[in-house]
Amino acid sequence: MLNSLRVKNYILIKELEINPDSSLVVITGETGAGKSIILGAIDLLMGARADTKTLFDADKKCVIEGLFNIKNYRLQNFFKENEWDYYDECIIRREINPAGRSRAFVNDSPANLNKVKELGEQLLDIHSQHESILVNNSKYQLSIIDAIAGNQKELNEFRSAFQKYSKVQSELNQLIAIREEDEKEKDYKSFLLKELDEASLEQDEKDKIENELQIAENAEQIHLQLGSFQQLMDLSEPGAMQILREAILAIQKIASFSNAYEELYKRLESAEIELKDILGESQNLLDQVDIDAEKLNELRERVNLIQRLEDKHHVKEFNELLEIQKALENDLSKSLNLETEITNLESSLAEIKSDIDVKARVLSDSRNNVKDQLANEMMALLNNLGIEEAQIKIDITEKMISEDGIDQVNILFSANKGQNPVPLKEAASGGEMSRLMLVIKYLIADKTSLPTIIFDEIDTGISGKIAIQMGEMFKKIALEHQVLAITHLPQIAAKGNRHFVVFKETGDHKTSTEIRELSGEERIIEIAQMISGKLDSSSAIASAKELLEHKKL
């Protein structure tokens, strides 16, 4: 509920403040006095765009501030999501400086203008002839049906299930897209993996193979040199081993004469042992030398195969091939897992789809059950508002399932007898559309939680009993909502629990818009002037008193 509105330095407003309550508040004033300016200030407060042309004094900033009681509106999560401090009383402030820079605040925290607009939509419903175009919207028409049918619980359950369905459908679509992309590369990856598998690569194999190849390619020379070494060391007369043994015997004979000789002897013995070991190892190596052309070709082919694979996969290190092989195995394994995931999601999606189909059908049945009742009530109320031959028909057709269910609503209207109802936008005039919107808000007033409704001169083109009936409807809506009605009709002005008048005042060579609350004699005079256009009409004053005496429902 709007507790107070303060406007400073806005167009023709130097400074004004209004403090409405939870009842029906009427605002009157002569044409051009500035009623629409106040509404414009409210629009700005709720997130409309602005520029420096909005400044009353071009050298000072414009400030528009609204205080709202939001205790019962369940907005705590919305405030938390936007990192605003939450209090039961919320202050929204809009500032426009002389340079044209605009800032918005919620409880003194800087706020994004779009988020302020979101918040405003939950606090205020501004209804004018221009705003009546909303009733042409099929989604809005559907919300009317749901309000009348009391479908909020069922609609929330359906939307929760539909969101789950949409989420799973999105996940499934992503996996299918991945699968389609994988399918394009799957055969090639399988070919690459098969090629690497058939190569039977082993860790660090390349170094070992290249070493074997080098030995095989030089086998003859290796055989010759190792044989020559054996000959020189032990097979020739005298060989190196024989000479070494004779040297050892010579030193042995003097080893006992000195520690130095003893040490020399021991070293020669060690040398003999080492040399014997070298001879044995060289013999083993000699025995292993295999001059085999077939094996040589096999080793060359193996090295060439490894080199081709390295070139093909653009790697510099052999072990990178093993890493690529592992990665290909993982990719192809994921493809198998992907199929399992897709199958599972398809199964889940089918279950959720079955659930939302049932919930959508329940919603649809509920909507169809109330559509005729709603049409009849709308026609009766439109008749009271002067559209005596009004015909309303509500068509509900089935459409592709969406977050609102499977129903497409179309309200058909005709204002003239003998004419078949057609879609609203093709039949209803501006005045008729305004009255249609009023009828709708009247019917759903006790079924919705919108806190504040502002009616902006939707009474244009009506008078007499119809105006009285419209005023009665305003009062009925005000039992459930705070209602601010900007009007030029005395019958409606008299229905208000509180009455404010907007007027112009000239001072300091500049005209400004002011507002003040009327009571007692002032209010009688204002309504009388609305009736006759004169300040001193006794009959108008009598009529004003009569209207005020009968303002209660």
PDB file of N, CA and C in Angstrom, residues 110-199:
ATOM      1  N   PRO A 110      21.372   1.705  -3.834  1.00  0.00           N
ATOM      2  CA  PRO A 110      21.260   1.948  -5.282  1.00  0.00           C
ATOM      3  C   PRO A 110      20.588   0.764  -5.968  1.00  0.00           C
ATOM      4  N   ALA A 111      19.709   1.058  -6.925  1.00  0.00           N
ATOM      5  CA  ALA A 111      18.925  -0.011  -7.547  1.00  0.00           C
ATOM      6  C   ALA A 111      18.896   0.145  -9.053  1.00  0.00           C
ATOM      7  N   ASN A 112      18.993  -0.997  -9.739  1.00  0.00           N
ATOM      8  CA  ASN A 112      18.851  -1.040 -11.189  1.00  0.00           C
ATOM      9  C   ASN A 112      17.422  -0.656 -11.575  1.00  0.00           C
ATOM     10  N   LEU A 113      17.284   0.185 -12.592  1.00  0.00           N
ATOM     11  CA  LEU A 113      15.968   0.715 -12.957  1.00  0.00           C
ATOM     12  C   LEU A 113      15.000  -0.396 -13.364  1.00  0.00           C
ATOM     13  N   ASN A 114      15.498  -1.408 -14.059  1.00  0.00           N
ATOM     14  CA  ASN A 114      14.630  -2.510 -14.460  1.00  0.00           C
ATOM     15  C   ASN A 114      14.107  -3.280 -13.246  1.00  0.00           C
ATOM     16  N   LYS A 115      14.970  -3.398 -12.227  1.00  0.00           N
ATOM     17  CA  LYS A 115      14.548  -4.086 -11.002  1.00  0.00           C
ATOM     18  C   LYS A 115      13.530  -3.252 -10.233  1.00  0.00           C
ATOM     19  N   VAL A 116      13.702  -1.929 -10.256  1.00  0.00           N
ATOM     20  CA  VAL A 116      12.718  -1.049  -9.634  1.00  0.00           C
ATOM     21  C   VAL A 116      11.374  -1.203 -10.340  1.00  0.00           C
ATOM     22  N   LYS A 117      11.427  -1.322 -11.665  1.00  0.00           N
ATOM     23  CA  LYS A 117      10.194  -1.506 -12.439  1.00  0.00           C
ATOM     24  C   LYS A 117       9.526  -2.822 -12.062  1.00  0.00           C
ATOM     25  N   GLU A 118      10.337  -3.875 -11.881  1.00  0.00           N
ATOM     26  CA  GLU A 118       9.812  -5.164 -11.449  1.00  0.00           C
ATOM     27  C   GLU A 118       9.113  -5.043 -10.103  1.00  0.00           C
ATOM     28  N   LEU A 119       9.769  -4.331  -9.178  1.00  0.00           N
ATOM     29  CA  LEU A 119       9.186  -4.130  -7.855  1.00  0.00           C
ATOM     30  C   LEU A 119       7.895  -3.325  -7.963  1.00  0.00           C
ATOM     31  N   GLY A 120       7.921  -2.272  -8.782  1.00  0.00           N
ATOM     32  CA  GLY A 120       6.748  -1.419  -8.949  1.00  0.00           C
ATOM     33  C   GLY A 120       5.540  -2.174  -9.455  1.00  0.00           C
ATOM     34  N   GLU A 121       5.771  -3.154 -10.342  1.00  0.00           N
ATOM     35  CA  GLU A 121       4.669  -3.939 -10.889  1.00  0.00           C
ATOM     36  C   GLU A 121       3.981  -4.776  -9.818  1.00  0.00           C
ATOM     37  N   GLN A 122       4.705  -5.033  -8.721  1.00  0.00           N
ATOM     38  CA  GLN A 122       4.129  -5.798  -7.611  1.00  0.00           C
ATOM     39  C   GLN A 122       3.469  -4.899  -6.564  1.00  0.00           C
ATOM     40  N   LEU A 123       3.627  -3.584  -6.729  1.00  0.00           N
ATOM     41  CA  LEU A 123       3.081  -2.644  -5.749  1.00  0.00           C
ATOM     42  C   LEU A 123       1.929  -1.800  -6.298  1.00  0.00           C
ATOM     43  N   LEU A 124       1.968  -1.487  -7.593  1.00  0.00           N
ATOM     44  CA  LEU A 124       0.996  -0.564  -8.173  1.00  0.00           C
ATOM     45  C   LEU A 124       0.437  -1.102  -9.486  1.00  0.00           C
ATOM     46  N   ASP A 125      -0.833  -0.857  -9.696  1.00  0.00           N
ATOM     47  CA  ASP A 125      -1.485  -1.154 -10.973  1.00  0.00           C
ATOM     48  C   ASP A 125      -2.135   0.138 -11.450  1.00  0.00           C
ATOM     49  N   ILE A 126      -1.531   0.785 -12.442  1.00  0.00           N
ATOM     50  CA  ILE A 126      -2.051   2.055 -12.958  1.00  0.00           C
ATOM     51  C   ILE A 126      -2.954   1.756 -14.146  1.00  0.00           C
ATOM     52  N   HIS A 127      -4.214   2.136 -14.021  1.00  0.00           N
ATOM     53  CA  HIS A 127      -5.209   1.803 -15.033  1.00  0.00           C
ATOM     54  C   HIS A 127      -5.797   3.079 -15.644  1.00  0.00           C
ATOM     55  N   SER A 128      -5.533   3.246 -16.936  1.00  0.00           N
ATOM     56  CA  SER A 128      -6.091   4.381 -17.666  1.00  0.00           C
ATOM     57  C   SER A 128      -6.683   3.849 -18.963  1.00  0.00           C
ATOM     58  N   GLN A 129      -7.285   4.730 -19.771  1.00  0.00           N
ATOM     59  CA  GLN A 129      -7.797   4.281 -21.071  1.00  0.00           C
ATOM     60  C   GLN A 129      -6.677   3.689 -21.901  1.00  0.00           C
ATOM     61  N   HIS A 130      -5.503   4.321 -21.810  1.00  0.00           N
ATOM     62  CA  HIS A 130      -4.352   3.816 -22.571  1.00  0.00           C
ATOM     63  C   HIS A 130      -3.944   2.430 -22.070  1.00  0.00           C
ATOM     64  N   GLU A 131      -3.955   2.236 -20.741  1.00  0.00           N
ATOM     65  CA  GLU A 131      -3.547   0.962 -20.161  1.00  0.00           C
ATOM     66  C   GLU A 131      -4.549  -0.145 -20.452  1.00  0.00           C
ATOM     67  N   SER A 132      -5.762   0.217 -20.878  1.00  0.00           N
ATOM     68  CA  SER A 132      -6.792  -0.792 -21.115  1.00  0.00           C
ATOM     69  C   SER A 132      -6.419  -1.739 -22.240  1.00  0.00           C
ATOM     70  N   ILE A 133      -5.427  -1.391 -23.016  1.00  0.00           N
ATOM     71  CA  ILE A 133      -4.987  -2.275 -24.102  1.00  0.00           C
ATOM     72  C   ILE A 133      -4.525  -3.620 -23.565  1.00  0.00           C
ATOM     73  N   LEU A 134      -4.159  -3.639 -22.251  1.00  0.00           N
ATOM     74  CA  LEU A 134      -3.703  -4.876 -21.624  1.00  0.00           C
ATOM     75  C   LEU A 134      -4.746  -5.975 -21.730  1.00  0.00           C
ATOM     76  N   VAL A 135      -6.040  -5.610 -21.694  1.00  0.00           N
ATOM     77  CA  VAL A 135      -7.094  -6.615 -21.708  1.00  0.00           C
ATOM     78  C   VAL A 135      -7.140  -7.354 -23.043  1.00  0.00           C
ATOM     79  N   ASN A 136      -6.512  -6.803 -24.079  1.00  0.00           N
ATOM     80  CA  ASN A 136      -6.441  -7.495 -25.372  1.00  0.00           C
ATOM     81  C   ASN A 136      -5.453  -8.661 -25.345  1.00  0.00           C
ATOM     82  N   ASN A 137      -4.593  -8.655 -24.338  1.00  0.00           N
ATOM     83  CA  ASN A 137      -3.535  -9.652 -24.268  1.00  0.00           C
ATOM     84  C   ASN A 137      -4.107 -10.998 -23.812  1.00  0.00           C
ATOM     85  N   SER A 138      -3.869 -12.047 -24.610  1.00  0.00           N
ATOM     86  CA  SER A 138      -4.426 -13.367 -24.297  1.00  0.00           C
ATOM     87  C   SER A 138      -3.913 -13.893 -22.964  1.00  0.00           C
ATOM     88  N   LYS A 139      -2.650 -13.622 -22.658  1.00  0.00           N
ATOM     89  CA  LYS A 139      -2.068 -14.083 -21.397  1.00  0.00           C
ATOM     90  C   LYS A 139      -2.780 -13.420 -20.211  1.00  0.00           C
ATOM     91  N   TYR A 140      -3.093 -12.123 -20.368  1.00  0.00           N
ATOM     92  CA  TYR A 140      -3.813 -11.422 -19.302  1.00  0.00           C
ATOM     93  C   TYR A 140      -5.236 -11.972 -19.167  1.00  0.00           C
ATOM     94  N   GLN A 141      -5.880 -12.233 -20.285  1.00  0.00           N
ATOM     95  CA  GLN A 141      -7.231 -12.798 -20.251  1.00  0.00           C
ATOM     96  C   GLN A 141      -7.229 -14.152 -19.530  1.00  0.00           C
ATOM     97  N   LEU A 142      -6.182 -14.929 -19.769  1.00  0.00           N
ATOM     98  CA  LEU A 142      -6.064 -16.224 -19.094  1.00  0.00           C
ATOM     99  C   LEU A 142      -5.913 -16.034 -17.585  1.00  0.00           C
ATOM    100  N   SER A 143      -5.166 -15.006 -17.186  1.00  0.00           N
ATOM    101  CA  SER A 143      -4.977 -14.756 -15.751  1.00  0.00           C
ATOM    102  C   SER A 143      -6.297 -14.361 -15.087  1.00  0.00           C
ATOM    103  N   ILE A 144      -7.179 -13.697 -15.833  1.00  0.00           N
ATOM    104  CA  ILE A 144      -8.492 -13.341 -15.308  1.00  0.00           C
ATOM    105  C   ILE A 144      -9.292 -14.617 -15.010  1.00  0.00           C
ATOM    106  N   ILE A 145      -9.313 -15.532 -15.993  1.00  0.00           N
ATOM    107  CA  ILE A 145     -10.025 -16.803 -15.820  1.00  0.00           C
ATOM    108  C   ILE A 145      -9.497 -17.536 -14.596  1.00  0.00           C
ATOM    109  N   ASP A 146      -8.162 -17.582 -14.455  1.00  0.00           N
ATOM    110  CA  ASP A 146      -7.564 -18.304 -13.329  1.00  0.00           C
ATOM    111  C   ASP A 146      -7.918 -17.652 -11.997  1.00  0.00           C
ATOM    112  N   ALA A 147      -7.974 -16.321 -11.985  1.00  0.00           N
ATOM    113  CA  ALA A 147      -8.347 -15.619 -10.752  1.00  0.00           C
ATOM    114  C   ALA A 147      -9.775 -15.958 -10.355  1.00  0.00           C
ATOM    115  N   ILE A 148     -10.692 -15.934 -11.317  1.00  0.00           N
ATOM    116  CA  ILE A 148     -12.093 -16.248 -11.047  1.00  0.00           C
ATOM    117  C   ILE A 148     -12.248 -17.709 -10.607  1.00  0.00           C
ATOM    118  N   ALA A 149     -11.491 -18.599 -11.246  1.00  0.00           N
ATOM    119  CA  ALA A 149     -11.593 -20.034 -10.932  1.00  0.00           C
ATOM    120  C   ALA A 149     -10.847 -20.405  -9.651  1.00  0.00           C
ATOM    121  N   GLY A 150     -10.025 -19.475  -9.131  1.00  0.00           N
ATOM    122  CA  GLY A 150      -9.231 -19.782  -7.935  1.00  0.00           C
ATOM    123  C   GLY A 150      -8.180 -20.840  -8.206  1.00  0.00           C
ATOM    124  N   ASN A 151      -7.503 -20.686  -9.345  1.00  0.00           N
ATOM    125  CA  ASN A 151      -6.558 -21.716  -9.796  1.00  0.00           C
ATOM    126  C   ASN A 151      -5.124 -21.511  -9.317  1.00  0.00           C
ATOM    127  N   GLN A 152      -4.876 -20.569  -8.420  1.00  0.00           N
ATOM    128  CA  GLN A 152      -3.496 -20.223  -8.105  1.00  0.00           C
ATOM    129  C   GLN A 152      -2.677 -21.428  -7.627  1.00  0.00           C
ATOM    130  N   LYS A 153      -3.252 -22.234  -6.731  1.00  0.00           N
ATOM    131  CA  LYS A 153      -2.535 -23.403  -6.209  1.00  0.00           C
ATOM    132  C   LYS A 153      -2.236 -24.386  -7.341  1.00  0.00           C
ATOM    133  N   GLU A 154      -3.242 -24.679  -8.127  1.00  0.00           N
ATOM    134  CA  GLU A 154      -3.053 -25.628  -9.241  1.00  0.00           C
ATOM    135  C   GLU A 154      -2.077 -25.073 -10.274  1.00  0.00           C
ATOM    136  N   LEU A 155      -2.164 -23.763 -10.516  1.00  0.00           N
ATOM    137  CA  LEU A 155      -1.279 -23.137 -11.493  1.00  0.00           C
ATOM    138  C   LEU A 155       0.165 -23.175 -11.008  1.00  0.00           C
ATOM    139  N   ASN A 156       0.373 -22.919  -9.716  1.00  0.00           N
ATOM    140  CA  ASN A 156       1.726 -22.980  -9.155  1.00  0.00           C
ATOM    141  C   ASN A 156       2.301 -24.388  -9.265  1.00  0.00           C
ATOM    142  N   GLU A 157       1.466 -25.390  -8.976  1.00  0.00           N
ATOM    143  CA  GLU A 157       1.929 -26.783  -9.069  1.00  0.00           C
ATOM    144  C   GLU A 157       2.264 -27.144 -10.513  1.00  0.00           C
ATOM    145  N   PHE A 158       1.405 -26.692 -11.440  1.00  0.00           N
ATOM    146  CA  PHE A 158       1.681 -26.972 -12.860  1.00  0.00           C
ATOM    147  C   PHE A 158       2.972 -26.303 -13.302  1.00  0.00           C
ATOM    148  N   ARG A 159       3.136 -25.016 -12.939  1.00  0.00           N
ATOM    149  CA  ARG A 159       4.329 -24.289 -13.371  1.00  0.00           C
ATOM    150  C   ARG A 159       5.598 -24.904 -12.802  1.00  0.00           C
ATOM    151  N   SER A 160       5.529 -25.374 -11.560  1.00  0.00           N
ATOM    152  CA  SER A 160       6.680 -26.040 -10.953  1.00  0.00           C
ATOM    153  C   SER A 160       7.045 -27.293 -11.750  1.00  0.00           C
ATOM    154  N   ALA A 161       6.022 -28.088 -12.099  1.00  0.00           N
ATOM    155  CA  ALA A 161       6.258 -29.304 -12.897  1.00  0.00           C
ATOM    156  C   ALA A 161       6.743 -28.957 -14.296  1.00  0.00           C
ATOM    157  N   PHE A 162       6.171 -27.886 -14.878  1.00  0.00           N
ATOM    158  CA  PHE A 162       6.565 -27.487 -16.236  1.00  0.00           C
ATOM    159  C   PHE A 162       8.014 -26.986 -16.263  1.00  0.00           C
ATOM    160  N   GLN A 163       8.412 -26.246 -15.222  1.00  0.00           N
ATOM    161  CA  GLN A 163       9.800 -25.791 -15.132  1.00  0.00           C
ATOM    162  C   GLN A 163      10.752 -26.980 -15.061  1.00  0.00           C
ATOM    163  N   LYS A 164      10.355 -27.988 -14.283  1.00  0.00           N
ATOM    164  CA  LYS A 164      11.165 -29.211 -14.196  1.00  0.00           C
ATOM    165  C   LYS A 164      11.241 -29.882 -15.561  1.00  0.00           C
ATOM    166  N   TYR A 165      10.095 -29.938 -16.239  1.00  0.00           N
ATOM    167  CA  TYR A 165      10.051 -30.525 -17.584  1.00  0.00           C
ATOM    168  C   TYR A 165      10.967 -29.759 -18.546  1.00  0.00           C
ATOM    169  N   SER A 166      10.888 -28.443 -18.495  1.00  0.00           N
ATOM    170  CA  SER A 166      11.704 -27.604 -19.383  1.00  0.00           C
ATOM    171  C   SER A 166      13.188 -27.801 -19.102  1.00  0.00           C
ATOM    172  N   LYS A 167      13.529 -27.921 -17.811  1.00  0.00           N
ATOM    173  CA  LYS A 167      14.927 -28.108 -17.418  1.00  0.00           C
ATOM    174  C   LYS A 167      15.460 -29.430 -17.944  1.00  0.00           C
ATOM    175  N   VAL A 168      14.676 -30.502 -17.753  1.00  0.00           N
ATOM    176  CA  VAL A 168      15.107 -31.825 -18.244  1.00  0.00           C
ATOM    177  C   VAL A 168      15.164 -31.830 -19.770  1.00  0.00           C
ATOM    178  N   GLN A 169      14.171 -31.181 -20.413  1.00  0.00           N
ATOM    179  CA  GLN A 169      14.168 -31.099 -21.878  1.00  0.00           C
ATOM    180  C   GLN A 169      15.404 -30.371 -22.389  1.00  0.00           C
ATOM    181  N   SER A 170      15.793 -29.298 -21.699  1.00  0.00           N
ATOM    182  CA  SER A 170      16.986 -28.545 -22.079  1.00  0.00           C
ATOM    183  C   SER A 170      18.237 -29.404 -21.934  1.00  0.00           C
ATOM    184  N   GLU A 171      18.325 -30.141 -20.823  1.00  0.00           N
ATOM    185  CA  GLU A 171      19.482 -31.025 -20.609  1.00  0.00           C
ATOM    186  C   GLU A 171      19.539 -32.092 -21.693  1.00  0.00           C
ATOM    187  N   LEU A 172      18.374 -32.656 -22.008  1.00  0.00           N
ATOM    188  CA  LEU A 172      18.312 -33.687 -23.047  1.00  0.00           C
ATOM    189  C   LEU A 172      18.735 -33.127 -24.400  1.00  0.00           C
ATOM    190  N   ASN A 173      18.245 -31.926 -24.729  1.00  0.00           N
ATOM    191  CA  ASN A 173      18.621 -31.302 -26.010  1.00  0.00           C
ATOM    192  C   ASN A 173      20.128 -31.062 -26.097  1.00  0.00           C
ATOM    193  N   GLN A 174      20.716 -30.657 -24.979  1.00  0.00           N
ATOM    194  CA  GLN A 174      22.166 -30.431 -24.962  1.00  0.00           C
ATOM    195  C   GLN A 174      22.922 -31.727 -25.215  1.00  0.00           C
ATOM    196  N   LEU A 175      22.476 -32.814 -24.549  1.00  0.00           N
ATOM    197  CA  LEU A 175      23.156 -34.101 -24.730  1.00  0.00           C
ATOM    198  C   LEU A 175      22.973 -34.630 -26.150  1.00  0.00           C
ATOM    199  N   ILE A 176      21.792 -34.418 -26.704  1.00  0.00           N
ATOM    200  CA  ILE A 176      21.555 -34.859 -28.088  1.00  0.00           C
ATOM    201  C   ILE A 176      22.439 -34.077 -29.053  1.00  0.00           C
ATOM    202  N   ALA A 177      22.599 -32.784 -28.785  1.00  0.00           N
ATOM    203  CA  ALA A 177      23.472 -31.961 -29.626  1.00  0.00           C
ATOM    204  C   ALA A 177      24.922 -32.448 -29.531  1.00  0.00           C
ATOM    205  N   ILE A 178      25.329 -32.787 -28.306  1.00  0.00           N
ATOM    206  CA  ILE A 178      26.689 -33.325 -28.113  1.00  0.00           C
ATOM    207  C   ILE A 178      26.833 -34.643 -28.860  1.00  0.00           C
ATOM    208  N   ARG A 179      25.795 -35.486 -28.767  1.00  0.00           N
ATOM    209  CA  ARG A 179      25.855 -36.778 -29.462  1.00  0.00           C
ATOM    210  C   ARG A 179      25.953 -36.577 -30.969  1.00  0.00           C
ATOM    211  N   GLU A 180      25.171 -35.651 -31.505  1.00  0.00           N
ATOM    212  CA  GLU A 180      25.222 -35.396 -32.945  1.00  0.00           C
ATOM    213  C   GLU A 180      26.592 -34.912 -33.368  1.00  0.00           C
ATOM    214  N   GLU A 181      27.193 -34.074 -32.518  1.00  0.00           N
ATOM    215  CA  GLU A 181      28.537 -33.582 -32.826  1.00  0.00           C
ATOM    216  C   GLU A 181      29.538 -34.724 -32.728  1.00  0.00           C
ATOM    217  N   ASP A 182      29.352 -35.570 -31.700  1.00  0.00           N
ATOM    218  CA  ASP A 182      30.264 -36.704 -31.524  1.00  0.00           C
ATOM    219  C   ASP A 182      30.158 -37.698 -32.678  1.00  0.00           C
ATOM    220  N   GLU A 183      28.916 -37.859 -33.184  1.00  0.00           N
ATOM    221  CA  GLU A 183      28.706 -38.824 -34.265  1.00  0.00           C
ATOM    222  C   GLU A 183      29.542 -38.470 -35.493  1.00  0.00           C
ATOM    223  N   LYS A 184      29.715 -37.148 -35.696  1.00  0.00           N
ATOM    224  CA  LYS A 184      30.501 -36.714 -36.849  1.00  0.00           C
ATOM    225  C   LYS A 184      31.952 -37.149 -36.737  1.00  0.00           C
ATOM    226  N   GLU A 185      32.464 -37.278 -35.500  1.00  0.00           N
ATOM    227  CA  GLU A 185      33.874 -37.603 -35.283  1.00  0.00           C
ATOM    228  C   GLU A 185      34.082 -39.022 -34.773  1.00  0.00           C
ATOM    229  N   LYS A 186      32.949 -39.680 -34.443  1.00  0.00           N
ATOM    230  CA  LYS A 186      33.077 -40.981 -33.795  1.00  0.00           C
ATOM    231  C   LYS A 186      33.826 -41.990 -34.663  1.00  0.00           C
ATOM    232  N   ASP A 187      33.459 -42.088 -35.951  1.00  0.00           N
ATOM    233  CA  ASP A 187      34.111 -43.065 -36.839  1.00  0.00           C
ATOM    234  C   ASP A 187      35.597 -42.782 -36.971  1.00  0.00           C
ATOM    235  N   TYR A 188      35.920 -41.498 -37.110  1.00  0.00           N
ATOM    236  CA  TYR A 188      37.337 -41.146 -37.255  1.00  0.00           C
ATOM    237  C   TYR A 188      38.112 -41.456 -35.985  1.00  0.00           C
ATOM    238  N   LYS A 189      37.492 -41.120 -34.828  1.00  0.00           N
ATOM    239  CA  LYS A 189      38.167 -41.425 -33.557  1.00  0.00           C
ATOM    240  C   LYS A 189      38.335 -42.933 -33.373  1.00  0.00           C
ATOM    241  N   SER A 190      37.307 -43.687 -33.764  1.00  0.00           N
ATOM    242  CA  SER A 190      37.398 -45.152 -33.666  1.00  0.00           C
ATOM    243  C   SER A 190      38.526 -45.684 -34.539  1.00  0.00           C
ATOM    244  N   PHE A 191      38.655 -45.108 -35.742  1.00  0.00           N
ATOM    245  CA  PHE A 191      39.739 -45.508 -36.646  1.00  0.00           C
ATOM    246  C   PHE A 191      41.107 -45.207 -36.038  1.00  0.00           C
ATOM    247  N   LEU A 192      41.235 -44.004 -35.474  1.00  0.00           N
ATOM    248  CA  LEU A 192      42.516 -43.625 -34.855  1.00  0.00           C
ATOM    249  C   LEU A 192      42.856 -44.543 -33.684  1.00  0.00           C
ATOM    250  N   LEU A 193      41.842 -44.835 -32.860  1.00  0.00           N
ATOM    251  CA  LEU A 193      42.091 -45.707 -31.703  1.00  0.00           C
ATOM    252  C   LEU A 193      42.461 -47.113 -32.151  1.00  0.00           C
ATOM    253  N   LYS A 194      41.755 -47.611 -33.156  1.00  0.00           N
ATOM    254  CA  LYS A 194      42.065 -48.951 -33.656  1.00  0.00           C
ATOM    255  C   LYS A 194      43.506 -49.001 -34.165  1.00  0.00           C
ATOM    256  N   GLU A 195      43.926 -47.967 -34.864  1.00  0.00           N
ATOM    257  CA  GLU A 195      45.290 -47.905 -35.389  1.00  0.00           C
ATOM    258  C   GLU A 195      46.314 -47.929 -34.264  1.00  0.00           C
ATOM    259  N   LEU A 196      46.049 -47.177 -33.193  1.00  0.00           N
ATOM    260  CA  LEU A 196      46.973 -47.146 -32.057  1.00  0.00           C
ATOM    261  C   LEU A 196      46.936 -48.458 -31.281  1.00  0.00           C
ATOM    262  N   ASP A 197      45.725 -49.029 -31.134  1.00  0.00           N
ATOM    263  CA  ASP A 197      45.620 -50.321 -30.443  1.00  0.00           C
ATOM    264  C   ASP A 197      46.399 -51.401 -31.184  1.00  0.00           C
ATOM    265  N   GLU A 198      46.239 -51.427 -32.507  1.00  0.00           N
ATOM    266  CA  GLU A 198      46.941 -52.441 -33.315  1.00  0.00           C
ATOM    267  C   GLU A 198      48.444 -52.248 -33.285  1.00  0.00           C
ATOM    268  N   ALA A 199      48.900 -51.042 -33.026  1.00  0.00           N
ATOM    269  CA  ALA A 199      50.348 -50.791 -32.940  1.00  0.00           C
ATOM    270  C   ALA A 199      50.935 -51.359 -31.667  1.00  0.00           C
TER     271      ALA A 199
END
